[in-house]
Amino acid sequence: MVRRRASGLVFGLFFSTLASSAAALQQPDNTTIPVIDGSVTTCSDKNVQVCLNAEEGGSTINALSAAAVTPETYTPICGLTFKVIARGAGYLNTFGWYNVVAGQKPPASDLHSFLECTDGPGTVKVLSIKSSPYYQGGEIGFFMATPEGTSGNCPQFAATGGPVAGTVGHIYYSERKYNPDNTGPNSWVHLITYNSVTHPNSFYFAWEDLLSGGDNDFDDLLTRVDGIQCSGGGDPCTVSGQQGKCASGLMQCQNGQLTCVQTWQPTTESCNALDDDCNGQTDDGDLCPPSQICYKGSCVPKCGTTEFQCLGGLKCKDGVCIDPACETVSCNAGEVCVAGKCQGACDGVVCPFGQKCVEGVCSDPCASVKCDADFVCVEGVCKVNCGCDGCPTGKQCTTATGKCEDPGCNGASCAAGTHCVAGACVDDCQGAVCPKGQLCSAGQCVVDADAGAGGSGGSSGDGGIVFGGSGGGSAASGGSGAKDGGAFGGTGNLPGTTPAEDDGGCGCRAAGRDRGAALGALALLGLLASRLRRRR
């Protein structure tokens, strides 16, 4: 099972910054930052690398090459966890957050301290920011307040926000354009950020606290905040140069830049209607026993034996019943042959509730996805649960699932194959238009053994097998083959077969992925039994 993190992590991927080719950061006086004293071996002062190694559990972040001044703003996921890692300054600085309004410097009243001057290294605090009366929704920024220029050594803030008069000298922001010594692009850097490799949805904030200069070790206040994404993080994207499931990605921060990060790694190909090995072909190779063929994610019996015969003028070729009009037709990837012509495998298909059509197969895109805490799977993507993120107008949050549902459905219990709409249980098949040659039963698209002529389908990239009609192709038992036949071929393959009267087997192809195969097989057996009774 693949584990996904919506923010940006994710899914077990290792993002090493040690090999980063990014140029090191420099101050206006050309000092490379952070300055590291290699003789220091503890996380105390002048070696931020030691601190990062201790927090990460190893040298996964290079303090020089991974140093960044972006992102400047962040999106809170749910609760935020703040941790003080080091205080290497004489000043007892304060750390807090503010609401981001594009193009506007945050007013003093919107500066909310959270790590106070008295919080020493190791202090951990949790902020339920979504329930805070001061959170306005949207992005947030962070700040450090110093006492430089005051008579005291403890910057203080009111409980409702804003500095206490006479206690704050300077304030430095994650949006550096608002810093008191900012004069343009080549201004003094007061904050370096690192996105964590070990901790999901987590960033380190390394601060330098003196106005217009300092010792540049960036551990005057070193903190980590968990539960945030860089702005734009977590959105689905397509990974350049990848194929199959490996092309699926999420936008995530890497060294301060949004990057499309691959969320699936190649695995051994299996008969499941996915391109597991990411070679651009779905269910290719010898995946099934010799007497079976891989069709739409399931291993099913082949025609061409004494047990099975094709119907309606179709003929058996390479284990499947084909429409002669499609026998020599070659379709592009993602298409199937219908009545001698190529069309999209999902054209005209409306899948049952909660499912999505991919390459001619209706299936639940969340069936093999496991999300992190505070996230739920929606259409195959891990998103922040509604308890944290709220719901759009006309929907309400169901606490048990973390998903937005129709009003009146909170806590409603519906039988399998149904779902709740406006407080009533509705058939998952309502409004569904399954791939041709299939019908919707108990919320699943399954084989229609009485499908007659016409119909399209597809379990693989170039072709599909269609019941009782024309469709694009699949051939060998493993689901592979040349373009004139085979799972990627585009020949019109239709398993519109019937068993001989003295046999009880099934030559038709059960639709769906592994999780739907049993249901499809049961429905198909019932239909075949009915057919046999009529024939007798």
Coordinates of C-alpha atoms in Angstrom, one line a residue:
M1 CA 0.0 0.0 0.0
V2 CA 1.3 3.4 -0.9
R3 CA 1.5 6.0 1.8
R4 CA 0.9 9.6 0.8
R5 CA 1.4 12.8 2.5
A6 CA -0.7 15.8 1.2
S7 CA 1.7 18.3 1.7
G8 CA 4.5 17.6 0.5
L9 CA 6.4 14.8 1.3
V10 CA 5.9 12.5 0.4
F11 CA 4.9 9.0 0.3
G12 CA 8.1 7.6 1.6
L13 CA 10.3 9.6 -0.8
F14 CA 13.8 10.7 0.4
F15 CA 14.7 14.2 -0.5
S16 CA 18.4 14.6 0.1
T17 CA 19.6 18.1 -0.1
L18 CA 23.2 17.1 0.3
A19 CA 23.7 17.0 -3.4
S20 CA 22.0 20.2 -4.1
S21 CA 23.7 22.4 -6.7
A22 CA 22.0 25.6 -5.5
A23 CA 24.4 28.5 -4.9
A24 CA 25.1 29.2 -1.2
L25 CA 23.4 32.3 0.3
Q26 CA 25.4 35.4 0.9
Q27 CA 25.0 38.6 2.8
P28 CA 25.6 42.0 1.2
D29 CA 29.2 41.9 2.3
N30 CA 29.7 38.6 0.5
T31 CA 29.8 36.5 3.6
T32 CA 28.5 33.0 2.8
I33 CA 25.7 32.0 5.3
P34 CA 25.3 30.4 7.6
V35 CA 28.8 30.6 9.1
I36 CA 29.7 27.3 10.7
D37 CA 32.4 26.6 13.2
G38 CA 33.4 23.0 12.7
S39 CA 35.0 22.8 16.2
V40 CA 31.6 23.1 17.8
T41 CA 30.1 19.7 18.3
T42 CA 26.9 20.5 20.2
C43 CA 23.7 22.3 19.3
S44 CA 24.4 25.4 21.3
D45 CA 26.0 28.1 19.1
K46 CA 27.9 28.7 15.8
N47 CA 27.1 25.3 14.2
V48 CA 23.5 25.0 13.0
Q49 CA 24.5 21.9 11.1
V50 CA 24.9 20.0 14.3
C51 CA 21.4 21.1 15.3
L52 CA 19.8 20.0 12.0
N53 CA 21.5 16.6 12.2
A54 CA 20.2 16.1 15.7
E55 CA 16.6 17.0 14.7
E56 CA 16.7 15.0 11.4
G57 CA 18.3 11.9 12.9
G58 CA 21.2 12.2 10.4
S59 CA 22.8 14.4 7.8
T60 CA 19.8 14.7 5.5
I61 CA 20.0 18.5 5.3
N62 CA 23.2 20.3 4.3
A63 CA 23.1 23.7 6.2
L64 CA 24.9 25.5 3.4
S65 CA 23.6 24.1 0.1
A66 CA 20.0 23.7 1.4
A67 CA 19.8 27.2 2.9
A68 CA 16.9 29.2 1.4
V69 CA 15.1 32.5 2.0
T70 CA 11.9 31.2 0.5
P71 CA 9.1 30.3 1.0
E72 CA 8.1 33.4 2.8
T73 CA 4.5 32.5 3.5
Y74 CA 2.9 29.2 4.5
T75 CA -0.5 27.4 4.6
P76 CA -1.4 25.9 8.0
I77 CA -2.7 22.3 7.7
C78 CA -4.5 22.0 11.1
G79 CA -2.7 22.3 14.4
L80 CA 0.8 23.7 14.5
T81 CA 3.6 22.4 16.7
F82 CA 6.4 24.9 17.6
K83 CA 9.7 23.8 19.0
V84 CA 12.7 25.8 20.3
I85 CA 15.8 24.0 19.1
A86 CA 18.6 26.5 20.0
R87 CA 19.1 30.0 21.5
G88 CA 22.7 31.1 20.5
A89 CA 22.2 34.8 21.2
G90 CA 22.5 37.1 24.1
Y91 CA 19.0 38.4 23.3
L92 CA 16.1 36.4 24.5
N93 CA 14.1 36.7 21.3
T94 CA 10.4 36.0 20.7
F95 CA 8.9 34.0 17.8
G96 CA 5.3 34.3 16.5
W97 CA 3.0 34.4 13.5
Y98 CA 0.7 36.8 11.6
N99 CA -2.0 36.7 8.8
V100 CA -0.7 37.3 5.3
V101 CA -2.5 40.0 3.3
A102 CA -0.9 40.3 -0.2
G103 CA 1.1 43.5 -0.6
Q104 CA 0.5 44.7 3.0
K105 CA 2.8 44.8 5.9
P106 CA 1.1 43.1 8.9
P107 CA -0.1 45.7 11.4
A108 CA 1.4 45.5 14.9
S109 CA -1.9 44.3 16.2
D110 CA -1.8 41.2 14.1
L111 CA 1.6 40.0 15.5
H112 CA 0.9 37.0 17.7
S113 CA 3.8 35.7 19.8
F114 CA 3.9 32.0 20.6
L115 CA 7.4 31.0 21.6
E116 CA 8.1 33.5 24.3
C117 CA 11.5 34.8 25.5
T118 CA 11.3 32.5 28.5
D119 CA 10.9 29.3 26.4
G120 CA 14.2 27.5 26.3
P121 CA 15.6 24.9 23.9
G122 CA 13.4 21.8 23.9
T123 CA 10.2 23.7 24.6
V124 CA 7.3 22.4 22.5
K125 CA 4.0 24.1 22.1
V126 CA 0.9 23.3 20.1
L127 CA -1.3 25.9 18.5
S128 CA -4.8 25.0 17.1
I129 CA -4.6 27.8 14.7
K130 CA -7.8 27.0 12.8
S131 CA -9.8 27.6 15.9
S132 CA -7.9 30.7 16.9
P133 CA -10.1 33.8 16.9
Y134 CA -7.2 35.7 15.4
Y135 CA -6.7 33.5 12.4
Q136 CA -8.3 35.0 9.3
G137 CA -8.0 32.0 7.1
G138 CA -5.4 31.6 4.3
E139 CA -1.7 32.0 4.5
I140 CA 0.4 32.9 7.5
G141 CA 3.9 34.4 8.0
F142 CA 6.3 34.2 10.9
F143 CA 8.3 36.8 12.7
M144 CA 11.1 37.2 15.3
A145 CA 11.1 40.1 17.8
T146 CA 14.3 41.3 19.4
P147 CA 14.9 43.6 22.4
E148 CA 17.8 45.4 20.6
G149 CA 17.7 49.1 21.6
T150 CA 15.4 48.7 24.6
S151 CA 16.3 48.6 28.3
G152 CA 15.1 45.0 28.8
N153 CA 15.8 41.6 27.3
C154 CA 12.4 40.1 26.8
P155 CA 10.2 41.1 23.9
Q156 CA 6.5 40.8 25.0
F157 CA 3.2 40.8 23.2
A158 CA -0.4 41.2 24.3
A159 CA -2.6 38.1 24.4
T160 CA -4.7 39.6 21.6
G161 CA -1.7 40.5 19.5
G162 CA 0.7 43.4 19.2
P163 CA 3.9 44.3 21.1
V164 CA 4.0 45.6 24.7
A165 CA 5.3 49.1 24.6
G166 CA 9.0 49.5 25.5
T167 CA 9.8 45.7 25.2
V168 CA 10.4 45.3 21.5
G169 CA 13.3 46.7 19.6
H170 CA 13.1 45.3 16.0
I171 CA 10.9 42.8 14.3
Y172 CA 12.1 40.6 11.4
Y173 CA 9.6 38.9 9.1
S174 CA 9.5 35.8 6.9
E175 CA 8.5 38.2 4.2
R176 CA 11.9 40.0 4.3
K177 CA 10.7 43.1 2.4
Y178 CA 9.1 44.2 5.7
N179 CA 12.4 44.0 7.6
P180 CA 13.6 47.3 9.2
D181 CA 17.0 47.1 7.3
N182 CA 15.6 46.0 4.0
T183 CA 16.8 48.2 1.1
G184 CA 16.0 46.0 -1.8
P185 CA 17.1 42.6 -3.3
N186 CA 20.6 42.8 -1.8
S187 CA 19.5 43.4 1.8
W188 CA 20.6 41.7 4.9
V189 CA 19.3 38.2 5.4
H190 CA 17.8 37.6 8.9
L191 CA 16.0 34.3 8.2
I192 CA 17.1 31.1 6.6
T193 CA 14.5 28.3 6.1
Y194 CA 15.0 24.6 5.6
N195 CA 12.3 22.1 4.8
S196 CA 12.6 19.0 6.8
V197 CA 13.3 15.6 5.2
T198 CA 12.4 13.6 8.3
H199 CA 9.4 15.4 9.7
P200 CA 6.4 15.8 7.3
N201 CA 5.0 19.2 6.7
S202 CA 7.8 20.8 8.7
F203 CA 10.2 23.7 8.3
Y204 CA 13.1 25.0 10.3
F205 CA 13.5 28.8 10.9
A206 CA 17.0 29.9 11.6
W207 CA 17.3 33.6 12.6
E208 CA 20.0 36.2 12.9
D209 CA 19.0 39.0 15.3
L210 CA 21.3 42.0 14.9
L211 CA 20.2 45.0 12.7
S212 CA 22.3 45.2 9.5
G213 CA 24.7 42.4 10.5
G214 CA 25.9 40.0 13.1
D215 CA 27.9 36.8 13.4
N216 CA 25.8 35.1 10.7
D217 CA 25.6 31.8 12.5
F218 CA 21.8 31.8 12.2
D219 CA 21.2 30.1 15.5
D220 CA 20.3 33.3 17.5
L221 CA 16.9 31.6 17.5
L222 CA 16.4 28.2 15.8
T223 CA 12.9 26.8 15.7
R224 CA 10.9 24.1 13.9
V225 CA 7.3 24.4 13.0
D226 CA 5.3 21.3 12.1
G227 CA 1.9 21.4 10.4
I228 CA 2.6 23.8 7.6
Q229 CA 3.0 23.7 3.8
C230 CA 4.6 26.3 1.6
S231 CA 2.0 28.2 -0.4
G232 CA 0.9 26.0 -3.3
G233 CA 2.2 22.8 -1.7
G234 CA 0.0 19.7 -1.9
D235 CA -1.6 20.4 -5.3
P236 CA -1.6 17.4 -7.7
C237 CA 0.8 17.7 -10.7
T238 CA 2.3 15.5 -13.5
V239 CA 6.0 14.5 -13.1
S240 CA 7.9 15.4 -16.3
G241 CA 9.4 12.4 -18.1
Q242 CA 7.5 9.8 -16.0
Q243 CA 4.9 7.3 -17.3
G244 CA 2.1 5.3 -15.7
K245 CA 1.5 5.8 -12.0
C246 CA 4.9 7.3 -11.6
A247 CA 3.7 10.4 -13.5
S248 CA 1.5 11.2 -10.5
G249 CA 3.0 13.9 -8.2
L250 CA 2.3 16.6 -5.7
M251 CA 3.7 20.1 -5.6
Q252 CA 6.1 20.4 -2.7
C253 CA 8.8 22.6 -1.3
Q254 CA 12.4 21.6 -2.0
N255 CA 15.1 24.1 -0.9
G256 CA 12.5 26.9 -1.0
Q257 CA 11.1 26.1 -4.4
L258 CA 7.9 24.5 -5.4
T259 CA 8.6 21.3 -7.2
C260 CA 6.5 18.5 -8.7
V261 CA 7.5 15.5 -6.6
Q262 CA 6.8 11.9 -7.7
T263 CA 4.4 10.2 -5.3
W264 CA 4.7 6.6 -6.7
Q265 CA 7.7 4.5 -7.2
P266 CA 7.9 1.6 -9.8
T267 CA 6.9 -1.8 -8.6
T268 CA 6.6 -5.2 -10.2
E269 CA 3.9 -5.3 -12.8
S270 CA 0.7 -7.2 -11.7
C271 CA -2.7 -7.6 -13.2
N272 CA -4.5 -4.7 -11.6
A273 CA -5.2 -2.2 -14.4
L274 CA -2.2 0.0 -13.4
D275 CA 1.1 0.6 -15.0
D276 CA 3.0 -0.6 -11.9
D277 CA 6.5 -0.6 -13.5
C278 CA 6.0 2.8 -15.1
N279 CA 7.1 1.7 -18.6
G280 CA 4.1 3.2 -20.3
Q281 CA 2.2 -0.1 -20.6
T282 CA -0.6 -1.3 -18.4
D283 CA -0.7 -5.0 -17.2
D284 CA 2.0 -6.0 -19.7
G285 CA 3.8 -9.3 -19.5
D286 CA 2.8 -12.8 -18.5
L287 CA 0.8 -11.9 -15.4
C288 CA -1.8 -14.7 -15.3
P289 CA -1.8 -18.5 -15.4
P290 CA -1.5 -20.1 -18.9
S291 CA -5.3 -20.7 -19.1
Q292 CA -6.2 -17.1 -18.3
I293 CA -5.8 -13.6 -19.6
C294 CA -5.4 -10.3 -17.8
Y295 CA -8.5 -8.1 -18.5
K296 CA -9.2 -4.8 -16.7
G297 CA -7.2 -5.7 -13.7
S298 CA -8.3 -9.3 -13.3
C299 CA -7.1 -12.7 -14.5
V300 CA -10.0 -14.4 -16.2
P301 CA -10.4 -17.5 -18.5
K302 CA -9.6 -17.3 -22.2
C303 CA -11.8 -18.2 -25.1
G304 CA -10.5 -20.4 -27.8
T305 CA -10.9 -23.6 -25.8
T306 CA -13.5 -26.3 -26.2
E307 CA -15.4 -24.8 -23.3
F308 CA -16.1 -21.3 -24.7
Q309 CA -17.5 -19.9 -27.9
C310 CA -17.8 -16.3 -29.2
L311 CA -21.2 -14.8 -29.9
G312 CA -22.7 -12.5 -32.6
G313 CA -20.2 -13.0 -35.4
L314 CA -17.3 -12.4 -33.2
K315 CA -14.2 -14.6 -33.4
C316 CA -11.7 -15.7 -30.9
K317 CA -8.2 -14.4 -31.4
D318 CA -5.4 -14.7 -28.9
G319 CA -7.8 -15.7 -26.1
V320 CA -10.5 -13.0 -26.6
C321 CA -13.5 -12.5 -28.8
I322 CA -12.9 -9.7 -31.3
D323 CA -14.9 -7.6 -33.7
P324 CA -13.6 -8.3 -37.2
A325 CA -13.9 -4.6 -38.0
C326 CA -11.2 -3.8 -35.4
E327 CA -8.9 -6.7 -36.1
T328 CA -6.4 -4.6 -38.1
V329 CA -7.0 -1.3 -36.4
S330 CA -4.2 0.3 -34.4
C331 CA -5.1 2.9 -31.8
N332 CA -3.0 5.3 -29.9
A333 CA -2.3 5.0 -26.2
G334 CA -5.5 5.6 -24.1
E335 CA -7.8 4.7 -27.0
V336 CA -9.9 1.7 -27.9
C337 CA -11.4 0.5 -31.2
V338 CA -15.1 0.7 -31.6
A339 CA -16.8 -0.5 -34.8
G340 CA -13.4 -0.1 -36.6
K341 CA -12.7 3.4 -35.2
C342 CA -10.5 4.6 -32.3
Q343 CA -12.0 6.5 -29.4
G344 CA -11.0 7.4 -25.9
A345 CA -11.4 4.5 -23.5
C346 CA -13.4 6.6 -21.1
D347 CA -15.4 8.6 -23.6
G348 CA -19.1 8.8 -22.5
V349 CA -18.4 6.9 -19.3
V350 CA -19.9 8.1 -16.0
C351 CA -18.6 5.9 -13.2
P352 CA -20.6 4.9 -10.2
F353 CA -20.4 7.1 -7.1
G354 CA -16.9 7.4 -5.7
Q355 CA -15.2 5.9 -8.7
K356 CA -13.1 7.3 -11.6
C357 CA -12.6 6.1 -15.1
V358 CA -9.0 5.4 -16.0
E359 CA -8.2 3.7 -19.3
G360 CA -11.6 2.3 -19.6
V361 CA -11.9 1.0 -16.0
C362 CA -14.1 2.4 -13.3
S363 CA -12.4 2.0 -9.9
D364 CA -12.0 3.7 -6.6
P365 CA -8.9 5.9 -6.8
C366 CA -8.5 5.9 -3.1
A367 CA -8.6 2.2 -2.6
S368 CA -4.8 1.8 -2.3
V369 CA -4.0 5.2 -0.8
K370 CA -3.2 5.8 2.9
C371 CA -3.0 9.4 4.0
D372 CA -1.3 10.9 7.0
A373 CA -3.1 12.2 10.1
D374 CA -5.3 15.2 9.4
F375 CA -5.6 14.2 5.7
V376 CA -8.2 12.2 3.9
C377 CA -8.2 10.8 0.3
V378 CA -10.5 12.6 -2.1
E379 CA -10.4 11.3 -5.7
G380 CA -7.0 9.8 -5.2
V381 CA -5.4 12.8 -3.6
C382 CA -4.7 13.3 0.1
K383 CA -6.3 16.5 1.3
V384 CA -6.7 18.2 4.6
N385 CA -9.7 16.8 6.5
C386 CA -12.7 19.1 6.8
G387 CA -12.3 19.3 10.5
C388 CA -9.3 21.4 9.8
D389 CA -10.1 22.9 6.5
G390 CA -13.9 23.4 6.6
C391 CA -16.4 22.8 3.8
P392 CA -17.7 24.8 0.9
T393 CA -21.2 26.3 1.0
G394 CA -23.9 23.7 0.9
K395 CA -21.7 20.9 2.5
Q396 CA -21.0 20.0 6.1
C397 CA -18.2 18.2 7.7
T398 CA -18.7 14.6 8.8
T399 CA -16.3 14.1 11.7
A400 CA -16.1 10.3 11.4
T401 CA -14.8 10.5 7.8
G402 CA -13.2 13.9 7.7
K403 CA -15.0 14.6 4.4
C404 CA -17.5 17.2 3.3
E405 CA -21.0 15.7 2.7
D406 CA -24.5 16.8 2.0
P407 CA -26.4 18.3 5.0
G408 CA -28.3 15.6 6.9
C409 CA -25.8 12.9 6.2
N410 CA -23.6 13.4 9.2
G411 CA -23.4 10.0 10.9
A412 CA -25.8 8.4 8.3
S413 CA -25.3 4.7 7.7
C414 CA -26.0 3.4 4.2
A415 CA -25.7 -0.1 3.0
A416 CA -22.9 -1.2 0.6
G417 CA -23.5 0.0 -2.9
T418 CA -25.3 3.1 -1.7
H419 CA -24.3 6.6 -0.4
C420 CA -26.1 9.4 1.5
V421 CA -27.6 12.4 -0.4
A422 CA -29.5 15.0 1.6
G423 CA -30.1 12.5 4.4
A424 CA -31.3 9.6 2.2
C425 CA -29.4 6.6 0.9
V426 CA -29.0 6.6 -2.8
D427 CA -27.9 3.8 -5.1
D428 CA -24.2 4.3 -6.2
C429 CA -25.3 3.3 -9.7
Q430 CA -27.7 6.2 -10.0
G431 CA -26.7 8.1 -13.2
A432 CA -23.8 5.8 -13.9
V433 CA -22.9 4.9 -17.5
C434 CA -20.4 2.1 -17.4
P435 CA -18.0 1.3 -20.2
K436 CA -19.8 -0.5 -23.0
G437 CA -20.3 -4.2 -22.4
Q438 CA -20.7 -3.6 -18.7
L439 CA -23.6 -2.8 -16.4
C440 CA -23.7 -1.2 -13.0
S441 CA -24.6 -3.5 -10.1
A442 CA -24.1 -2.9 -6.4
G443 CA -22.1 0.2 -7.1
Q444 CA -19.7 -1.6 -9.5
C445 CA -19.3 -1.8 -13.2
V446 CA -19.4 -5.5 -14.0
V447 CA -19.6 -7.6 -17.1
D448 CA -23.0 -7.6 -19.0
A449 CA -23.2 -11.1 -20.5
D450 CA -26.3 -10.1 -22.4
A451 CA -24.7 -7.1 -23.9
G452 CA -25.4 -7.7 -27.6
A453 CA -23.6 -5.9 -30.4
G454 CA -21.8 -2.6 -29.9
G455 CA -19.7 -1.4 -27.0
S456 CA -16.3 -0.3 -26.1
G457 CA -13.9 -0.8 -23.2
G458 CA -10.3 -1.0 -22.3
S459 CA -8.0 -2.1 -19.6
S460 CA -4.8 -1.1 -21.1
G461 CA -3.1 1.8 -22.8
D462 CA -4.0 1.2 -26.5
G463 CA -6.9 -1.1 -26.4
G464 CA -9.6 -2.9 -24.4
I465 CA -11.9 -5.8 -24.5
V466 CA -15.5 -5.1 -25.1
F467 CA -18.5 -7.3 -24.4
G468 CA -21.1 -8.0 -27.1
G469 CA -19.8 -5.3 -29.4
S470 CA -16.8 -3.6 -30.9
G471 CA -13.9 -2.5 -28.8
G472 CA -10.1 -2.1 -28.7
G473 CA -7.8 -4.8 -28.0
S474 CA -6.1 -7.1 -25.7
A475 CA -4.6 -10.4 -26.8
A476 CA -2.1 -12.5 -24.9
S477 CA -2.8 -14.0 -21.6
G478 CA -0.3 -11.6 -20.0
G479 CA -2.1 -8.6 -21.5
S480 CA 0.8 -7.7 -23.9
G481 CA 1.1 -8.0 -27.6
A482 CA 1.7 -6.2 -30.9
K483 CA -0.5 -3.4 -32.2
D484 CA -2.8 -5.6 -34.1
G485 CA -3.7 -7.5 -30.9
G486 CA -2.8 -7.3 -27.3
A487 CA -3.5 -5.2 -24.3
F488 CA -1.9 -2.2 -25.9
G489 CA -2.8 -3.1 -29.4
G490 CA -6.1 -1.5 -30.3
T491 CA -7.7 -4.4 -32.0
G492 CA -11.3 -4.8 -31.3
N493 CA -11.3 -7.4 -28.6
L494 CA -14.7 -8.5 -27.3
P495 CA -15.0 -11.3 -24.8
G496 CA -18.7 -11.8 -25.7
T497 CA -18.4 -15.5 -25.2
T498 CA -20.6 -18.2 -24.0
P499 CA -19.7 -21.5 -22.5
A500 CA -20.6 -24.8 -24.2
E501 CA -23.8 -26.3 -22.9
D502 CA -22.0 -29.1 -21.2
D503 CA -19.5 -26.9 -19.4
G504 CA -20.0 -24.6 -16.4
G505 CA -17.1 -22.3 -16.9
C506 CA -17.1 -18.7 -18.1
G507 CA -15.3 -17.4 -21.1
C508 CA -16.3 -13.7 -20.5
R509 CA -13.9 -11.2 -19.0
A510 CA -14.7 -9.9 -15.5
A511 CA -14.4 -6.2 -15.4
G512 CA -12.7 -4.1 -12.7
R513 CA -9.6 -4.3 -10.6
D514 CA -8.8 -7.0 -8.2
R515 CA -11.1 -5.5 -5.5
G516 CA -14.0 -5.7 -7.9
A517 CA -13.2 -9.0 -9.5
A518 CA -15.2 -11.1 -7.0
L519 CA -18.3 -9.0 -7.4
G520 CA -18.0 -9.1 -11.2
A521 CA -17.5 -12.8 -11.2
L522 CA -20.6 -13.5 -9.1
A523 CA -22.7 -11.2 -11.3
L524 CA -21.4 -12.9 -14.4
L525 CA -22.0 -16.4 -13.1
G526 CA -25.6 -15.5 -12.4
L527 CA -26.1 -14.0 -15.9
L528 CA -24.5 -17.1 -17.5
A529 CA -26.7 -19.4 -15.5
S530 CA -29.7 -17.5 -16.8
R531 CA -28.5 -17.7 -20.3
L532 CA -27.9 -21.5 -20.0
R533 CA -31.4 -22.0 -18.7
R534 CA -32.8 -20.1 -21.7
R535 CA -30.8 -22.0 -24.2
R536 CA -32.0 -25.3 -22.8

